[in-house]
Structure formats: structure tokens, C-alpha cells
Amino acid sequence: MLAAVEFTQASKGVAFLALLGLAFSWAVLPFLQKRRQKSKVVDSAPDEPLFQTPLPTPLENFDLGSKEPQPYRPFRHGTTHVTMGIRKLDWDNWIEIDSNYLSYHDLKVSELNKDLAAHVGYVDNADTRDACFEIYEELTQYLCHRYPKMFQLKDGKLNNLLTSEVFPYPAATPTDALATSAKLIQDDIVLMVKEDDGQYHVDAAAVCLPGFWRLKEKFRMSLDELHIEAGVPHYQTKLQKSMNRFFQTMRPEKPVTRNNFFIQLDDGLHWSHRMGDQKGNEVASWATANSASLTVDELHFRSERQTLRRLPRSKAIVFTIRTYFEPIPVIAKEPHVPGRLAEAIRNWDESMSHYKGKTHWDKILLPYLDEQHEKQMESGILEKHPEAEFPY
Ligand code: HEM
């Protein structure tokens, strides 16, 4: 009797396990397979039709002189959590052009004329050469549609009607494609190409306004090497996995954007001379920074608007870096800014404070921001101007 009961119990157990197995293969396995398929690299399907980049809405009445730079102030109330911080990018807004265009353009041209090889480079292989030509094609298509009063493509020439520059189209060489691309927009451009190690590397770039790094220092570095070497706080614990996964799986139809900010010790848009000598060979960093007898008027708010897209044909990832640059006393006049900026800085942890060079400028900046915030509270301006949404 006992044996029969035990047998029944055992067979019930087996049946239960069999049912569980069935349920797993019906419900869970397809889900796992789907996930695996989803995370497969996108650049492995050569027979897929190429994604056509959507044309942006034309700004027919675009008036460069009256288009103020976007006032991105990407610092938040409360604790800052380290995340990738990416948001969806609308195709219309890939490249922003504003009233500072000519000064950025002229500075870029002067940097390129001084030393082309220091600012423009590519790895000489078929994929990377193609990516250089493709970024120029994508920019030409975008700019001619978005800013038709400024850029026109006619008889194999791209015309910049503002500067009267005329560029051959298509470009003759990858270097021409990159250098011309740099002159068309206010952004710096980096092309991340997948190498044989399966990682994305800085394999082509046109970088004229980096502030405190040189292209030769980052050239061919992988995404991980770049960020580890720069000492990005919490990279290995909070960012590395998601960023690499993002690069492997990013699709051409899903561009993204992110914003950051730094406090800079001087007014050098292309190069911060207080961080080191541009002509020297020493890597510029907070360790080499000279903050002696600094005044608040020298301090600048340096904020990058970055975009990331996968190019449909070459499959390279384009990283654009547009720097917005303002003296601290200018942005401190904006309602809510001094109070929120001081709060964000005080909330940085040890590693973020070190990365951002806080000890070089905090004794000058924080009392100044507190004073400006106090004035704003007393004036009643904060009630009159409600605070906007991130990135502010
Ligand atoms: C999803 C893409 C990316 C994410 C989430 C990301 C994230 C970050 C973060 C959090 C930092 C610290 C400063 C900041 O907040 O921006 C940083 C710094 C940096 N990133 Fe990235 N990054 C990305 C792509 C790239 C790419 C494609 C490059 C290629 C050049 C790059 C180059 C750098 C460099 C050079 C720094 C150091 C800047 C400095 O401190 O001087 N990043 N990145």
C-alpha cells in the first residue's frame, strides 16, 4: 500500500516535471530565442535593403543671425545617477546651426589650415574609406534639405551660400570628405568602425574643437579604451556593458542624442590652454591644469550635444560632438541656473568631482553661484519663469 502511494506520488512528480518542461518550451524558450535574435549584431545582414535616411523638414525661412544657440543646461536637481543618458533624436534635428556658425567655421578652418593631419585622419581600409564618403553624403543631403537657403548641391558642387565656399561632390578622397564635412557644420565628427576584435574604434575623425584632447591620442582606440583612459567615473561598473551592447545593436533608423557639461578654466573653444600646451605632446588633464589666480570671468560652461547614428551603407557609427560654450557669468543670469548648477556640483560623488577637476575651480565658482542664486530668489524672477524640462 505504502509502495503504491509512493509510486503514485512519484508519478505525479514526474508528470509535474514533464508539464513544467512543456510549459518552458512553449512559453519561455521562444521568448529567450527572440531576445537572442534581438541582441544580434545589426551589421550582419547583407541582404537587407539599405535604410533610407529620412529627409528633414526644410527651414525655408531660416535666419542664421537671429537663431540663438540652444541653451542646453544639462544638470539636474538631486543626485546624479550615472547612466548612458541617451534620448531619441528627431531626424529634423540631427545637426543644429545657429548665430555662432561663422565663428565656429572660421576657427575650424584656421585649425585645419594650421595642421590638417592633427585634426583629420582615417584608417586606410575599404570600410572606413566608405564611411568617410558616406558621412559627407549624409551631411550634404541633410543640410541641403534642412537649410536650403544656406546649402545647395548643383552640377557636382556643394555650395555654402553663406561663406561662398564651393566643394566638389562627391569628394575626391576620404580626407577631403572629412575636412569638407568639418567645414560644413559646427560639430566635430568621429566615425566608430567595427574592427576584427568585434569592438568599435575611433577609425576616422574630423576633430577641430575638442577642448582638451588630441585626435592622435584617441585614434584607433576602442570604446572601452577611450573611456577607461579618460577616467570616466563608474565606467566599468555602470556604463561599459550597456554602451558596448548599444553599439553592437544600434540600428540606422534609431538615432540618439545626449548632453554633458564641464567647467573650463579659460575661453579656448578649440583648446583650453590652462589644461596644457596645444603644441606640446603632453596629454592635457586636470593633473597638468594651471588654475593659478583664476577669476570667475575666465570660467566657462562647456556643454556638448552629442548625436549617434549608424550609417546605413558602411555601418559605421557617426558620433557628432557639438560644443556649446558660454562664460559662467552669462549663464548665471538665467533664471534657476546658478541655483541648480551649484546643487548638481555639490551632489557629485568623489570620483565625479575628481573627473571634473572640481578642486581647481570650486572655491571661485560655488560662492559666485550661491550669490547669484540668492539675488534671483530676492528678485522674484524664479516665480515669473517656471523651470523647463531636462536637458533644460
Ligand atoms: C552611447 C555613447 C556614449 C556614451 C553613453 C558615453 C559616455 C561618456 C561619459 C559619461 C563620459 C564622461 C563625460 C560625460 O558625461 O560625457 C564620456 C567621456 C568621454 N567620451 Fe564618451 N560616451 C559615448 C560615446 C563616445 C564616443 C563614440 C566617443 C568617441 C570619441 C567618446 C569619447 C569620449 C571621450 C574622449 C571622453 C572624455 C572627455 C574628457 O573627459 O575629456 N564617447 N563619455
XYZ file of C-alpha atoms and ligand atoms in Angstrom:
435
model
C 0.000 0.000 0.000
C 2.722 2.301 1.067
C 4.681 1.414 -2.075
C 1.617 2.167 -4.240
C 1.170 5.572 -2.606
C 4.854 6.322 -3.047
C 4.613 5.247 -6.683
C 1.587 7.495 -7.265
C 3.401 10.382 -5.586
C 6.466 9.733 -7.723
C 4.495 9.521 -10.958
C 2.689 12.750 -10.003
C 6.096 14.338 -9.547
C 7.277 13.125 -12.941
C 4.087 14.346 -14.603
C 4.515 17.724 -12.940
C 8.103 17.983 -14.129
C 7.073 16.966 -17.659
C 4.360 19.642 -17.632
C 6.854 22.205 -16.396
C 9.222 21.256 -19.226
C 6.420 21.598 -21.759
C 5.420 24.984 -20.406
C 9.060 26.080 -20.567
C 9.475 25.052 -24.201
C 6.133 26.680 -25.169
C 6.308 29.901 -23.262
C 9.849 30.630 -22.183
C 12.034 29.266 -24.998
C 10.519 31.375 -27.807
C 10.904 34.429 -25.556
C 14.579 33.679 -24.938
C 15.167 32.997 -28.651
C 13.517 36.306 -29.533
C 15.754 38.125 -27.065
C 18.820 36.434 -28.527
C 17.770 37.417 -32.059
C 17.089 40.975 -30.949
C 20.536 41.383 -29.462
C 22.287 40.015 -32.555
C 24.579 42.496 -34.260
C 22.731 44.506 -36.891
C 25.590 44.708 -39.329
C 25.492 41.040 -40.255
C 22.592 41.032 -42.718
C 23.984 41.996 -46.124
C 20.771 41.096 -47.999
C 18.580 43.521 -46.019
C 17.542 46.570 -48.113
C 19.516 49.665 -47.101
C 17.749 52.050 -44.785
C 16.977 55.353 -46.494
C 17.730 58.290 -44.206
C 14.550 60.383 -43.928
C 14.737 63.894 -45.383
C 14.398 66.587 -42.725
C 11.703 69.249 -42.784
C 13.111 72.320 -44.572
C 13.593 75.513 -42.563
C 12.590 77.723 -45.510
C 12.790 80.971 -43.575
C 15.847 80.109 -41.518
C 17.601 83.277 -40.386
C 21.072 82.409 -39.103
C 21.657 85.770 -37.382
C 18.577 85.515 -35.211
C 18.917 81.804 -34.371
C 20.351 81.807 -30.846
C 22.383 78.738 -29.765
C 20.206 76.219 -27.933
C 20.558 76.966 -24.210
C 21.272 73.393 -23.034
C 21.892 73.397 -19.286
C 22.008 69.632 -18.624
C 22.373 69.453 -14.873
C 19.607 68.242 -12.607
C 18.263 68.762 -9.132
C 19.067 65.990 -6.693
C 21.556 63.163 -7.034
C 23.085 62.489 -10.444
C 22.891 58.814 -11.385
C 25.483 57.568 -13.836
C 23.630 56.314 -16.907
C 24.230 56.486 -20.660
C 21.804 59.394 -20.700
C 20.723 58.847 -24.312
C 17.432 60.116 -25.735
C 15.692 59.599 -29.056
C 16.851 62.038 -31.733
C 14.368 63.505 -34.204
C 15.766 63.332 -37.777
C 14.949 67.015 -38.256
C 17.390 67.977 -35.509
C 20.449 65.929 -36.400
C 22.640 68.994 -36.915
C 21.992 72.325 -35.204
C 23.208 75.527 -36.804
C 22.979 78.936 -35.145
C 24.257 82.501 -34.982
C 27.719 81.305 -33.858
C 28.151 79.421 -37.147
C 30.701 81.753 -38.706
C 32.961 81.984 -35.677
C 32.971 78.167 -35.334
C 33.549 77.809 -39.074
C 36.453 80.248 -39.127
C 38.099 78.659 -36.098
C 37.771 75.210 -37.680
C 39.222 76.409 -41.000
C 42.134 78.037 -39.176
C 42.830 74.815 -37.205
C 42.658 72.728 -40.395
C 44.982 75.119 -42.239
C 47.473 75.083 -39.357
C 47.723 71.297 -39.251
C 45.326 69.154 -41.253
C 46.780 65.823 -40.098
C 46.356 66.764 -36.432
C 42.605 67.151 -36.916
C 41.596 64.796 -39.721
C 42.502 61.128 -40.071
C 41.209 57.725 -41.117
C 42.338 54.118 -41.130
C 43.030 53.177 -44.725
C 40.728 50.226 -45.365
C 37.656 49.818 -47.583
C 35.010 50.071 -44.817
C 36.480 53.178 -43.247
C 37.086 54.939 -46.570
C 33.459 54.242 -47.454
C 32.299 55.639 -44.101
C 34.215 58.892 -44.793
C 32.467 59.336 -48.130
C 29.130 58.338 -46.630
C 29.209 60.918 -43.818
C 29.849 63.629 -46.410
C 26.917 62.346 -48.489
C 24.621 62.182 -45.458
C 25.565 65.689 -44.345
C 25.067 67.072 -47.845
C 21.619 65.533 -48.120
C 20.627 66.708 -44.648
C 21.980 70.261 -44.926
C 20.622 70.940 -48.430
C 17.142 69.891 -47.282
C 17.152 71.383 -43.804
C 18.856 74.709 -44.627
C 18.057 75.219 -48.338
C 18.941 78.918 -48.209
C 22.418 78.099 -46.982
C 23.433 74.883 -48.785
C 22.795 73.900 -52.387
C 24.010 70.973 -54.476
C 24.356 71.797 -58.173
C 26.372 70.317 -61.063
C 28.611 68.196 -58.862
C 29.354 71.046 -56.452
C 28.160 71.668 -52.921
C 27.738 75.407 -52.367
C 27.808 77.075 -48.993
C 25.980 80.278 -49.895
C 26.913 81.931 -46.620
C 30.685 81.507 -46.830
C 30.806 81.283 -50.673
C 32.758 78.039 -50.366
C 32.305 75.533 -53.187
C 33.173 71.884 -52.556
C 33.442 69.084 -55.128
C 30.701 66.489 -54.655
C 31.353 63.626 -54.310
C 34.683 64.219 -52.576
C 37.866 63.069 -54.281
C 39.458 61.453 -51.222
C 38.412 60.349 -47.718
C 40.477 63.231 -46.259
C 38.606 65.741 -48.440
C 35.304 64.168 -47.423
C 36.154 64.544 -43.730
C 37.719 68.013 -43.929
C 34.800 69.328 -46.003
C 32.308 67.758 -43.602
C 34.079 69.547 -40.734
C 33.737 72.908 -42.508
C 30.002 72.471 -43.157
C 28.867 72.186 -39.558
C 29.690 73.431 -36.068
C 30.136 69.881 -34.736
C 33.208 67.665 -34.565
C 32.808 64.247 -36.185
C 34.058 60.812 -35.122
C 33.419 57.612 -37.093
C 33.410 54.465 -34.973
C 34.141 51.400 -37.092
C 33.965 47.778 -36.023
C 37.405 46.170 -36.160
C 38.368 42.484 -36.210
C 38.237 42.320 -32.402
C 34.470 42.953 -32.682
C 34.828 46.320 -30.913
C 34.064 49.802 -32.239
C 37.135 52.013 -32.649
C 37.868 55.669 -33.483
C 38.907 54.856 -37.054
C 38.129 58.177 -38.733
C 37.522 61.679 -37.465
C 37.474 65.393 -38.133
C 38.049 66.966 -34.726
C 38.819 70.700 -34.624
C 37.298 71.921 -31.334
C 37.965 69.177 -28.761
C 38.981 71.472 -25.877
C 41.468 69.214 -24.160
C 42.326 66.126 -26.185
C 44.101 65.462 -29.444
C 42.930 63.148 -32.203
C 46.269 61.328 -32.230
C 45.735 60.419 -28.549
C 42.397 58.717 -29.241
C 42.937 57.473 -32.789
C 42.022 53.776 -33.184
C 41.081 53.434 -29.526
C 38.123 51.193 -28.760
C 35.062 52.499 -26.938
C 36.337 50.893 -23.731
C 39.915 52.150 -24.081
C 38.648 55.702 -24.690
C 36.521 55.845 -21.595
C 38.825 53.934 -19.286
C 41.785 56.064 -20.297
C 39.772 59.277 -19.784
C 38.884 58.059 -16.277
C 35.126 58.326 -16.835
C 33.613 57.727 -13.384
C 31.943 54.338 -12.840
C 32.587 53.340 -16.460
C 33.328 49.665 -15.782
C 30.550 49.204 -13.225
C 27.718 51.291 -14.720
C 28.347 52.028 -18.408
C 30.662 49.599 -20.179
C 28.199 46.748 -20.716
C 25.263 48.850 -21.856
C 27.385 51.069 -24.096
C 29.003 48.132 -25.887
C 25.663 46.428 -26.312
C 24.211 49.668 -27.646
C 26.998 49.993 -30.242
C 26.633 46.365 -31.345
C 22.870 46.521 -31.773
C 22.209 50.123 -32.793
C 20.049 50.374 -35.933
C 20.267 53.110 -38.594
C 16.636 54.112 -38.044
C 17.132 54.902 -34.361
C 19.481 57.862 -33.854
C 20.055 59.145 -30.330
C 21.399 62.205 -28.572
C 22.964 63.028 -25.213
C 24.264 66.124 -23.432
C 27.035 66.667 -20.922
C 28.891 69.590 -19.388
C 32.253 70.602 -17.988
C 33.605 73.685 -16.252
C 36.514 75.080 -18.258
C 39.230 77.358 -16.876
C 39.503 79.664 -19.905
C 37.831 80.809 -23.114
C 39.528 78.418 -25.568
C 36.807 76.740 -27.605
C 39.263 74.720 -29.676
C 41.839 74.259 -26.928
C 41.903 75.036 -23.221
C 45.384 76.490 -22.764
C 45.168 76.289 -18.963
C 44.986 72.480 -19.313
C 48.224 72.244 -21.289
C 50.081 73.432 -24.364
C 48.247 72.566 -27.582
C 51.522 72.302 -29.475
C 53.144 70.135 -26.800
C 52.997 66.369 -26.575
C 51.843 66.037 -23.001
C 48.282 64.716 -22.608
C 46.198 67.572 -21.183
C 44.390 66.727 -17.972
C 43.396 68.193 -14.617
C 46.755 66.908 -13.337
C 48.539 69.356 -15.642
C 45.967 72.174 -15.280
C 47.023 75.620 -14.175
C 44.322 77.279 -12.107
C 46.585 79.904 -10.501
C 44.957 83.318 -9.905
C 41.794 82.280 -11.685
C 38.812 84.648 -11.756
C 35.137 83.847 -12.244
C 35.112 85.816 -15.504
C 37.548 83.306 -17.005
C 35.417 80.300 -16.116
C 33.356 78.853 -18.972
C 30.476 76.448 -19.178
C 31.339 73.855 -21.847
C 28.471 71.614 -22.838
C 28.430 69.016 -25.588
C 25.391 67.954 -27.524
C 26.338 64.589 -28.952
C 24.447 62.559 -31.528
C 24.913 58.942 -32.562
C 23.695 57.332 -35.774
C 24.567 54.189 -37.644
C 25.346 54.947 -41.276
C 23.170 52.716 -43.462
C 25.759 51.689 -46.071
C 29.128 51.445 -44.319
C 27.524 50.531 -40.944
C 29.971 52.808 -39.159
C 28.598 54.759 -36.209
C 28.788 58.528 -36.523
C 29.360 60.398 -33.305
C 28.869 64.158 -33.601
C 30.043 66.457 -30.841
C 28.649 69.955 -30.848
C 30.116 72.174 -28.157
C 28.059 74.984 -26.661
C 30.299 77.394 -24.860
C 29.365 80.312 -22.592
C 31.098 82.382 -19.893
C 29.833 81.406 -16.440
C 28.652 84.965 -15.632
C 26.442 84.840 -18.737
C 24.625 81.602 -17.905
C 24.411 82.552 -14.231
C 21.985 85.319 -15.235
C 19.463 82.765 -16.491
C 16.640 82.018 -14.063
C 17.208 78.814 -11.995
C 20.656 78.155 -13.494
C 23.029 79.276 -10.695
C 20.969 77.509 -8.015
C 20.576 74.268 -9.949
C 24.201 74.195 -11.159
C 25.575 74.672 -7.633
C 23.216 71.944 -6.367
C 24.324 69.498 -9.094
C 28.015 70.139 -8.439
C 27.607 69.699 -4.666
C 25.876 66.374 -5.327
C 28.777 64.859 -7.288
C 30.493 61.962 -5.585
C 34.251 61.806 -5.036
C 35.086 60.224 -8.402
C 32.884 62.596 -10.425
C 34.391 65.612 -8.597
C 37.889 64.348 -9.395
C 36.992 63.697 -13.068
C 35.538 67.200 -13.473
C 38.537 68.882 -11.791
C 36.348 70.391 -9.063
C 39.167 71.448 -6.733
C 40.579 73.688 -9.486
C 37.526 75.941 -9.605
C 35.003 75.222 -6.821
C 36.248 77.915 -4.406
C 35.617 80.540 -7.056
C 32.543 79.139 -8.731
C 30.344 77.927 -5.875
C 30.270 81.168 -3.803
C 29.567 83.092 -7.014
C 26.679 80.796 -7.979
C 25.249 80.980 -4.445
C 25.349 84.767 -4.573
C 23.617 84.860 -7.973
C 21.002 82.372 -6.801
C 20.325 84.487 -3.715
C 19.799 87.542 -5.928
C 17.393 85.610 -8.163
C 15.351 84.481 -5.169
C 15.108 88.014 -3.817
C 14.145 89.486 -7.188
C 11.124 87.201 -7.658
C 12.381 86.186 -11.120
C 12.148 82.468 -10.290
C 8.366 82.584 -9.822
C 7.931 84.500 -13.067
C 9.922 81.930 -15.086
C 8.959 78.326 -14.388
C 11.812 75.861 -14.786
C 11.980 73.919 -18.069
C 12.487 70.171 -18.590
C 15.804 68.291 -18.900
C 18.179 68.987 -20.700
C 16.814 72.477 -19.756
C 26.455 55.923 -26.171
C 27.599 56.533 -26.391
C 28.447 57.145 -25.333
C 28.215 57.335 -24.013
C 26.975 56.948 -23.214
C 29.385 57.991 -23.456
C 29.548 58.335 -22.133
C 30.542 59.127 -21.658
C 30.564 59.730 -20.360
C 29.503 59.515 -19.282
C 31.664 60.484 -20.268
C 32.033 61.409 -19.105
C 31.665 62.835 -19.525
C 30.249 62.927 -20.000
O 29.337 62.901 -19.174
O 30.048 62.949 -21.228
C 32.376 60.343 -21.511
C 33.571 60.949 -21.789
C 34.240 60.763 -22.971
N 33.785 60.112 -24.077
Fe 32.090 59.095 -24.250
N 30.298 58.173 -24.443
C 29.768 57.673 -25.602
C 30.362 57.654 -26.827
C 31.614 58.117 -27.087
C 32.257 58.012 -28.365
C 31.682 57.402 -29.631
C 33.467 58.595 -28.233
C 34.451 58.699 -29.347
C 35.354 59.624 -29.462
C 33.594 59.066 -26.869
C 34.686 59.714 -26.314
C 34.751 60.195 -25.040
C 35.880 60.933 -24.526
C 37.169 61.254 -25.273
C 35.559 61.287 -23.230
C 36.438 62.056 -22.251
C 36.182 63.528 -22.348
C 37.096 64.230 -21.402
O 36.968 63.993 -20.187
O 37.933 64.976 -21.865
N 32.441 58.748 -26.206
N 31.666 59.514 -22.328
